Amino acid sequence: MSSAIDGTGNSYAAALVSSILYGFYLLLAIQCIYGLLTKHGSTSGRNVALGYAVLLFIVQTVYYAAGCRWSAIEFVDASIDPAVFASELSGNLSLLKDTMYVINIWVADSFLLYRVYIIWSLHYVSLLPFALYLASLATGIGLLVETGKPGAVFGQASIINFGTPFWSLSVATNVCATVLIVSRLLYHHGALRRSTTRNPALSGTSPAVIMFVESAALYAVCGIIYIPLFAVDTPVQYPFSALLGGVVSIAPTLIMARMAKGTALTKEWSDIPLVDMPPVAQPAPSQSTETIPVSGSNMEPNRVLMQLV
């Protein structure tokens, strides 16, 4: 009885988390899509981001709608006839919800890999997250096959056996991509600080915030928390599953919002050869302490130098 109450309570918490996150995502997605539609220049990058934004919006909305119907069956219909909820555990609605969940992860992961390509181009280090992504595709297909079998129930051994490696590979893809993106950003940020080159993508915002958003680290953190809860099949996993289901769309949309504003990192930025960046100008050592006036100005030489830098 206690476990049933815990399961119902956590399912209710999951419904609340899902609704809150979808509301936030809806506002963010509308702003992002509108910004991409009205953005001028960089047509190819804009079209890619717009395609991803629209696809994520469709999949996330279908997933949320299926989740709402699922909650209605669990908390309303099942209170009248418990057999209704039992019949839906392996029904079409459950299959639709699980399919949208998995597709959402695939789409979000592929967008993050696109960002890895933008940051790293065709460097050999980018092959690892791509290999992990292919493995997550295979395990995700296996998970959907198992959940689509008659009588399949979320939490049974065969589903856990596919679900655990699927989420593990997805999170591994994100963690690997996060490390690659953040390391590249740190490298460029340090070089830019030592040079006269200024890039709007790395100015005006805390570098830590930029790196967190650009690398979609939010999804990786939530995934790391969720995987062990799913593996042990505890009811506590339900709200974290809803959290992961919302964040998987929010994290890439935050990057697309930066692309719409023109502040996201571009391939042209990643192609800048750091060795060619001019160093910050340093004042030449003077043998005299005499102050040399600047023609037409009462400003001191040091202040003139500060303005030039």
CSV table of C-alpha atoms in Angstrom, one decimal:
chain,number,residue,atom,x,y,z
A,1,MET,CA,0.0,0.0,0.0
A,2,SER,CA,2.8,2.4,0.9
A,3,SER,CA,4.6,1.7,-2.4
A,4,ALA,CA,1.4,2.4,-4.3
A,5,ILE,CA,1.0,5.7,-2.5
A,6,ASP,CA,4.6,6.6,-3.1
A,7,GLY,CA,4.1,5.8,-6.8
A,8,THR,CA,1.0,7.9,-7.1
A,9,GLY,CA,2.5,10.8,-5.3
A,10,ASN,CA,5.6,10.8,-7.5
A,11,SER,CA,3.5,10.5,-10.6
A,12,TYR,CA,1.6,13.6,-9.5
A,13,ALA,CA,4.8,15.4,-8.9
A,14,ALA,CA,6.0,14.4,-12.4
A,15,ALA,CA,2.8,15.8,-13.9
A,16,LEU,CA,3.5,19.2,-12.1
A,17,VAL,CA,7.1,19.2,-13.1
A,18,SER,CA,6.2,18.4,-16.7
A,19,SER,CA,3.6,21.2,-16.9
A,20,ILE,CA,5.9,23.9,-15.4
A,21,LEU,CA,8.7,23.0,-17.7
A,22,TYR,CA,6.5,22.9,-20.8
A,23,GLY,CA,5.2,26.3,-20.0
A,24,PHE,CA,8.7,27.7,-19.7
A,25,TYR,CA,9.7,25.8,-22.9
A,26,LEU,CA,6.7,27.1,-24.8
A,27,LEU,CA,7.6,30.7,-24.1
A,28,LEU,CA,11.2,30.1,-25.0
A,29,ALA,CA,10.4,28.2,-28.2
A,30,ILE,CA,8.0,30.9,-29.5
A,31,GLN,CA,10.6,33.6,-28.8
A,32,CYS,CA,13.3,31.5,-30.4
A,33,ILE,CA,11.3,30.6,-33.6
A,34,TYR,CA,10.2,34.2,-34.0
A,35,GLY,CA,13.8,35.4,-33.6
A,36,LEU,CA,15.1,32.9,-36.2
A,37,LEU,CA,12.3,33.8,-38.7
A,38,THR,CA,13.1,37.5,-38.4
A,39,LYS,CA,16.9,37.1,-38.3
A,40,HIS,CA,18.9,38.4,-41.3
A,41,GLY,CA,22.1,36.9,-42.6
A,42,SER,CA,23.8,33.6,-42.0
A,43,THR,CA,21.0,31.8,-43.9
A,44,SER,CA,22.4,28.2,-43.6
A,45,GLY,CA,23.0,28.3,-39.9
A,46,ARG,CA,19.6,30.0,-39.3
A,47,ASN,CA,17.8,27.4,-41.4
A,48,VAL,CA,19.4,24.6,-39.5
A,49,ALA,CA,18.5,26.1,-36.1
A,50,LEU,CA,15.0,26.9,-37.3
A,51,GLY,CA,14.4,23.3,-38.5
A,52,TYR,CA,15.6,21.9,-35.2
A,53,ALA,CA,13.5,24.4,-33.2
A,54,VAL,CA,10.3,23.5,-35.1
A,55,LEU,CA,11.0,19.8,-34.9
A,56,LEU,CA,11.7,19.9,-31.2
A,57,PHE,CA,8.5,22.0,-30.7
A,58,ILE,CA,6.3,19.5,-32.5
A,59,VAL,CA,7.8,16.4,-30.7
A,60,GLN,CA,7.8,18.1,-27.3
A,61,THR,CA,4.2,19.3,-27.7
A,62,VAL,CA,3.0,15.8,-28.8
A,63,TYR,CA,4.9,14.3,-25.8
A,64,TYR,CA,3.3,16.8,-23.4
A,65,ALA,CA,-0.2,16.2,-24.8
A,66,ALA,CA,0.2,12.5,-24.4
A,67,GLY,CA,1.5,13.0,-20.9
A,68,CYS,CA,-1.6,15.1,-20.0
A,69,ARG,CA,-3.9,12.4,-21.3
A,70,TRP,CA,-1.9,9.8,-19.4
A,71,SER,CA,-2.3,11.8,-16.2
A,72,ALA,CA,-6.0,12.2,-16.8
A,73,ILE,CA,-6.3,8.4,-17.1
A,74,GLU,CA,-4.2,7.8,-14.0
A,75,PHE,CA,-5.8,10.3,-11.6
A,76,VAL,CA,-9.4,10.5,-13.0
A,77,ASP,CA,-10.4,7.4,-15.0
A,78,ALA,CA,-8.5,5.0,-12.8
A,79,SER,CA,-10.2,6.2,-9.7
A,80,ILE,CA,-13.5,5.0,-11.2
A,81,ASP,CA,-12.2,1.9,-12.9
A,82,PRO,CA,-8.6,0.7,-12.1
A,83,ALA,CA,-8.7,-1.6,-15.0
A,84,VAL,CA,-8.7,1.3,-17.4
A,85,PHE,CA,-5.2,2.4,-16.2
A,86,ALA,CA,-3.9,-1.2,-16.2
A,87,SER,CA,-5.0,-1.6,-19.9
A,88,GLU,CA,-3.2,1.6,-20.9
A,89,LEU,CA,0.2,0.6,-19.4
A,90,SER,CA,1.0,-1.2,-22.7
A,91,GLY,CA,-1.5,0.6,-24.9
A,92,ASN,CA,-1.1,3.0,-27.8
A,93,LEU,CA,-1.0,6.1,-25.6
A,94,SER,CA,1.9,4.7,-23.6
A,95,LEU,CA,3.7,3.8,-26.8
A,96,LEU,CA,3.2,7.3,-28.2
A,97,LYS,CA,4.5,9.0,-25.1
A,98,ASP,CA,7.6,6.8,-24.9
A,99,THR,CA,8.3,7.2,-28.6
A,100,MET,CA,8.1,11.0,-28.5
A,101,TYR,CA,10.3,10.9,-25.4
A,102,VAL,CA,13.0,8.9,-27.2
A,103,ILE,CA,12.7,10.9,-30.5
A,104,ASN,CA,13.1,14.1,-28.4
A,105,ILE,CA,16.4,12.9,-27.0
A,106,TRP,CA,17.6,11.8,-30.4
A,107,VAL,CA,16.8,15.2,-31.9
A,108,ALA,CA,18.4,17.2,-29.1
A,109,ASP,CA,21.5,15.0,-29.1
A,110,SER,CA,21.9,15.4,-32.9
A,111,PHE,CA,21.7,19.2,-32.5
A,112,LEU,CA,24.4,19.1,-29.8
A,113,LEU,CA,26.6,17.1,-32.2
A,114,TYR,CA,25.9,19.8,-34.8
A,115,ARG,CA,27.3,22.3,-32.3
A,116,VAL,CA,30.3,20.1,-31.8
A,117,TYR,CA,30.9,20.2,-35.5
A,118,ILE,CA,30.5,24.0,-35.5
A,119,ILE,CA,33.0,24.4,-32.7
A,120,TRP,CA,35.5,21.7,-33.7
A,121,SER,CA,34.8,21.3,-37.4
A,122,LEU,CA,36.0,17.8,-38.6
A,123,HIS,CA,38.6,17.3,-35.9
A,124,TYR,CA,39.2,13.7,-35.0
A,125,VAL,CA,38.2,14.3,-31.4
A,126,SER,CA,34.6,14.9,-32.5
A,127,LEU,CA,34.3,11.3,-33.6
A,128,LEU,CA,33.8,10.0,-30.1
A,129,PRO,CA,30.4,11.7,-29.4
A,130,PHE,CA,29.2,10.7,-32.9
A,131,ALA,CA,30.0,7.1,-32.1
A,132,LEU,CA,28.2,7.3,-28.8
A,133,TYR,CA,25.2,8.8,-30.6
A,134,LEU,CA,25.0,5.9,-33.1
A,135,ALA,CA,25.1,3.5,-30.1
A,136,SER,CA,22.2,5.4,-28.4
A,137,LEU,CA,20.2,5.2,-31.6
A,138,ALA,CA,20.5,1.4,-31.6
A,139,THR,CA,19.6,1.0,-27.9
A,140,GLY,CA,16.8,3.5,-28.3
A,141,ILE,CA,15.3,1.5,-31.1
A,142,GLY,CA,15.6,-1.6,-28.9
A,143,LEU,CA,13.9,0.2,-26.1
A,144,LEU,CA,10.9,1.2,-28.3
A,145,VAL,CA,10.6,-2.4,-29.6
A,146,GLU,CA,10.4,-3.7,-26.0
A,147,THR,CA,7.9,-1.0,-24.9
A,148,GLY,CA,5.8,-1.8,-27.9
A,149,LYS,CA,5.4,-5.5,-27.1
A,150,PRO,CA,1.9,-6.6,-25.9
A,151,GLY,CA,1.8,-6.6,-22.1
A,152,ALA,CA,5.0,-4.6,-21.7
A,153,VAL,CA,5.2,-2.5,-18.6
A,154,PHE,CA,7.6,0.3,-17.9
A,155,GLY,CA,10.0,-0.9,-15.3
A,156,GLN,CA,10.2,-4.6,-16.3
A,157,ALA,CA,13.6,-6.2,-16.7
A,158,SER,CA,13.7,-6.2,-20.5
A,159,ILE,CA,12.9,-2.5,-20.7
A,160,ILE,CA,15.4,-1.6,-18.0
A,161,ASN,CA,18.0,-3.6,-19.8
A,162,PHE,CA,17.6,-1.4,-22.9
A,163,GLY,CA,16.6,1.8,-21.1
A,164,THR,CA,19.7,2.0,-18.8
A,165,PRO,CA,22.2,1.8,-21.7
A,166,PHE,CA,20.1,4.1,-23.8
A,167,TRP,CA,20.1,6.9,-21.3
A,168,SER,CA,23.6,6.2,-20.3
A,169,LEU,CA,24.8,6.5,-23.9
A,170,SER,CA,22.7,9.6,-24.4
A,171,VAL,CA,24.2,11.2,-21.3
A,172,ALA,CA,27.7,10.0,-22.3
A,173,THR,CA,27.2,11.7,-25.7
A,174,ASN,CA,26.2,14.9,-23.9
A,175,VAL,CA,29.0,14.8,-21.4
A,176,CYS,CA,31.6,14.1,-24.1
A,177,ALA,CA,30.2,16.9,-26.2
A,178,THR,CA,30.0,19.2,-23.2
A,179,VAL,CA,33.7,18.6,-22.4
A,180,LEU,CA,34.7,19.2,-26.0
A,181,ILE,CA,32.7,22.4,-26.3
A,182,VAL,CA,33.8,23.8,-22.9
A,183,SER,CA,37.4,23.0,-23.5
A,184,ARG,CA,37.3,24.8,-26.8
A,185,LEU,CA,35.6,27.8,-25.3
A,186,LEU,CA,38.1,28.0,-22.5
A,187,TYR,CA,40.9,27.8,-25.0
A,188,HIS,CA,39.5,30.6,-27.1
A,189,HIS,CA,38.4,32.7,-24.2
A,190,GLY,CA,41.9,32.6,-22.7
A,191,ALA,CA,43.4,33.5,-26.1
A,192,LEU,CA,40.9,36.3,-26.6
A,193,ARG,CA,41.6,37.8,-23.2
A,194,ARG,CA,45.3,38.0,-24.1
A,195,SER,CA,44.7,39.6,-27.5
A,196,THR,CA,43.2,42.8,-29.0
A,197,THR,CA,40.5,40.7,-30.8
A,198,ARG,CA,37.0,41.1,-29.4
A,199,ASN,CA,34.2,38.7,-30.1
A,200,PRO,CA,30.6,39.5,-29.2
A,201,ALA,CA,29.8,35.9,-28.5
A,202,LEU,CA,32.2,36.0,-25.5
A,203,SER,CA,31.3,39.5,-24.2
A,204,GLY,CA,28.5,40.9,-22.2
A,205,THR,CA,27.8,37.7,-20.3
A,206,SER,CA,29.7,35.7,-17.7
A,207,PRO,CA,31.9,33.1,-19.5
A,208,ALA,CA,30.7,30.4,-17.1
A,209,VAL,CA,27.1,31.1,-18.2
A,210,ILE,CA,28.0,31.1,-21.9
A,211,MET,CA,29.9,27.8,-21.5
A,212,PHE,CA,27.0,26.2,-19.6
A,213,VAL,CA,24.4,27.2,-22.2
A,214,GLU,CA,26.5,26.6,-25.3
A,215,SER,CA,27.4,23.0,-24.1
A,216,ALA,CA,23.9,22.1,-23.1
A,217,ALA,CA,25.3,21.0,-19.7
A,218,LEU,CA,21.9,21.3,-18.1
A,219,TYR,CA,20.7,18.1,-19.8
A,220,ALA,CA,23.9,16.2,-18.9
A,221,VAL,CA,23.5,17.1,-15.2
A,222,CYS,CA,19.9,16.0,-15.1
A,223,GLY,CA,20.7,12.8,-17.0
A,224,ILE,CA,23.4,11.8,-14.5
A,225,ILE,CA,20.9,12.2,-11.7
A,226,TYR,CA,18.1,10.3,-13.4
A,227,ILE,CA,20.0,7.2,-14.7
A,228,PRO,CA,20.7,5.5,-11.3
A,229,LEU,CA,17.1,6.2,-10.2
A,230,PHE,CA,15.8,4.5,-13.3
A,231,ALA,CA,18.2,1.5,-13.0
A,232,VAL,CA,16.9,0.7,-9.5
A,233,ASP,CA,13.3,1.3,-10.6
A,234,THR,CA,12.3,3.6,-7.7
A,235,PRO,CA,9.2,5.8,-7.9
A,236,VAL,CA,11.4,8.8,-7.2
A,237,GLN,CA,12.4,8.5,-10.9
A,238,TYR,CA,9.1,9.8,-12.1
A,239,PRO,CA,9.5,13.5,-11.4
A,240,PHE,CA,13.2,13.3,-12.6
A,241,SER,CA,12.0,11.6,-15.8
A,242,ALA,CA,9.6,14.5,-16.3
A,243,LEU,CA,12.5,16.9,-15.5
A,244,LEU,CA,14.7,15.2,-18.1
A,245,GLY,CA,11.9,15.2,-20.6
A,246,GLY,CA,11.5,18.9,-20.4
A,247,VAL,CA,15.2,19.9,-20.1
A,248,VAL,CA,16.0,17.8,-23.2
A,249,SER,CA,14.2,20.4,-25.3
A,250,ILE,CA,15.0,23.5,-23.2
A,251,ALA,CA,18.8,23.0,-23.3
A,252,PRO,CA,19.2,23.1,-27.1
A,253,THR,CA,16.5,25.8,-27.4
A,254,LEU,CA,18.6,28.1,-25.2
A,255,ILE,CA,21.4,27.7,-27.7
A,256,MET,CA,19.1,28.4,-30.6
A,257,ALA,CA,17.9,31.5,-28.8
A,258,ARG,CA,21.5,32.7,-28.8
A,259,MET,CA,21.7,31.9,-32.5
A,260,ALA,CA,18.6,34.0,-33.1
A,261,LYS,CA,20.2,37.0,-31.2
A,262,GLY,CA,23.4,36.5,-33.2
A,263,THR,CA,25.5,35.9,-30.0
A,264,ALA,CA,26.0,32.1,-30.5
A,265,LEU,CA,29.4,30.9,-31.5
A,266,THR,CA,29.8,30.3,-35.2
A,267,LYS,CA,32.0,28.2,-37.5
A,268,GLU,CA,33.9,31.3,-38.6
A,269,TRP,CA,34.7,32.0,-35.0
A,270,SER,CA,36.0,28.5,-34.4
A,271,ASP,CA,38.2,28.7,-37.5
A,272,ILE,CA,40.1,31.7,-36.1
A,273,PRO,CA,43.8,30.6,-35.9
A,274,LEU,CA,44.7,31.6,-32.3
A,275,VAL,CA,48.4,31.8,-33.1
A,276,ASP,CA,47.6,34.8,-35.4
A,277,MET,CA,45.8,36.8,-32.8
A,278,PRO,CA,47.7,40.0,-32.1
A,279,PRO,CA,48.9,40.3,-28.5
A,280,VAL,CA,47.8,43.1,-26.4
A,281,ALA,CA,49.9,46.2,-27.0
A,282,GLN,CA,52.3,46.9,-24.2
A,283,PRO,CA,53.9,50.3,-23.6
A,284,ALA,CA,57.5,50.5,-24.6
A,285,PRO,CA,60.0,50.9,-21.8
A,286,SER,CA,61.0,54.5,-21.5
A,287,GLN,CA,64.4,55.7,-20.4
A,288,SER,CA,63.0,59.0,-19.3
A,289,THR,CA,60.3,59.8,-16.7
A,290,GLU,CA,59.3,62.9,-18.7
A,291,THR,CA,55.7,63.0,-19.8
A,292,ILE,CA,55.3,63.6,-23.5
A,293,PRO,CA,52.1,65.7,-24.3
A,294,VAL,CA,49.8,64.5,-27.0
A,295,SER,CA,49.2,67.0,-29.7
A,296,GLY,CA,45.7,68.5,-29.6
A,297,SER,CA,44.8,66.8,-26.4
A,298,ASN,CA,45.4,67.2,-22.7
A,299,MET,CA,45.1,63.5,-22.0
A,300,GLU,CA,48.0,61.7,-20.5
A,301,PRO,CA,49.8,59.0,-22.7
A,302,ASN,CA,48.6,56.1,-20.5
A,303,ARG,CA,45.0,57.1,-20.8
A,304,VAL,CA,45.4,57.4,-24.6
A,305,LEU,CA,46.9,53.9,-24.6
A,306,MET,CA,43.9,52.6,-22.6
A,307,GLN,CA,41.4,53.9,-25.1
A,308,LEU,CA,43.3,52.4,-28.0
A,309,VAL,CA,43.4,49.0,-26.3
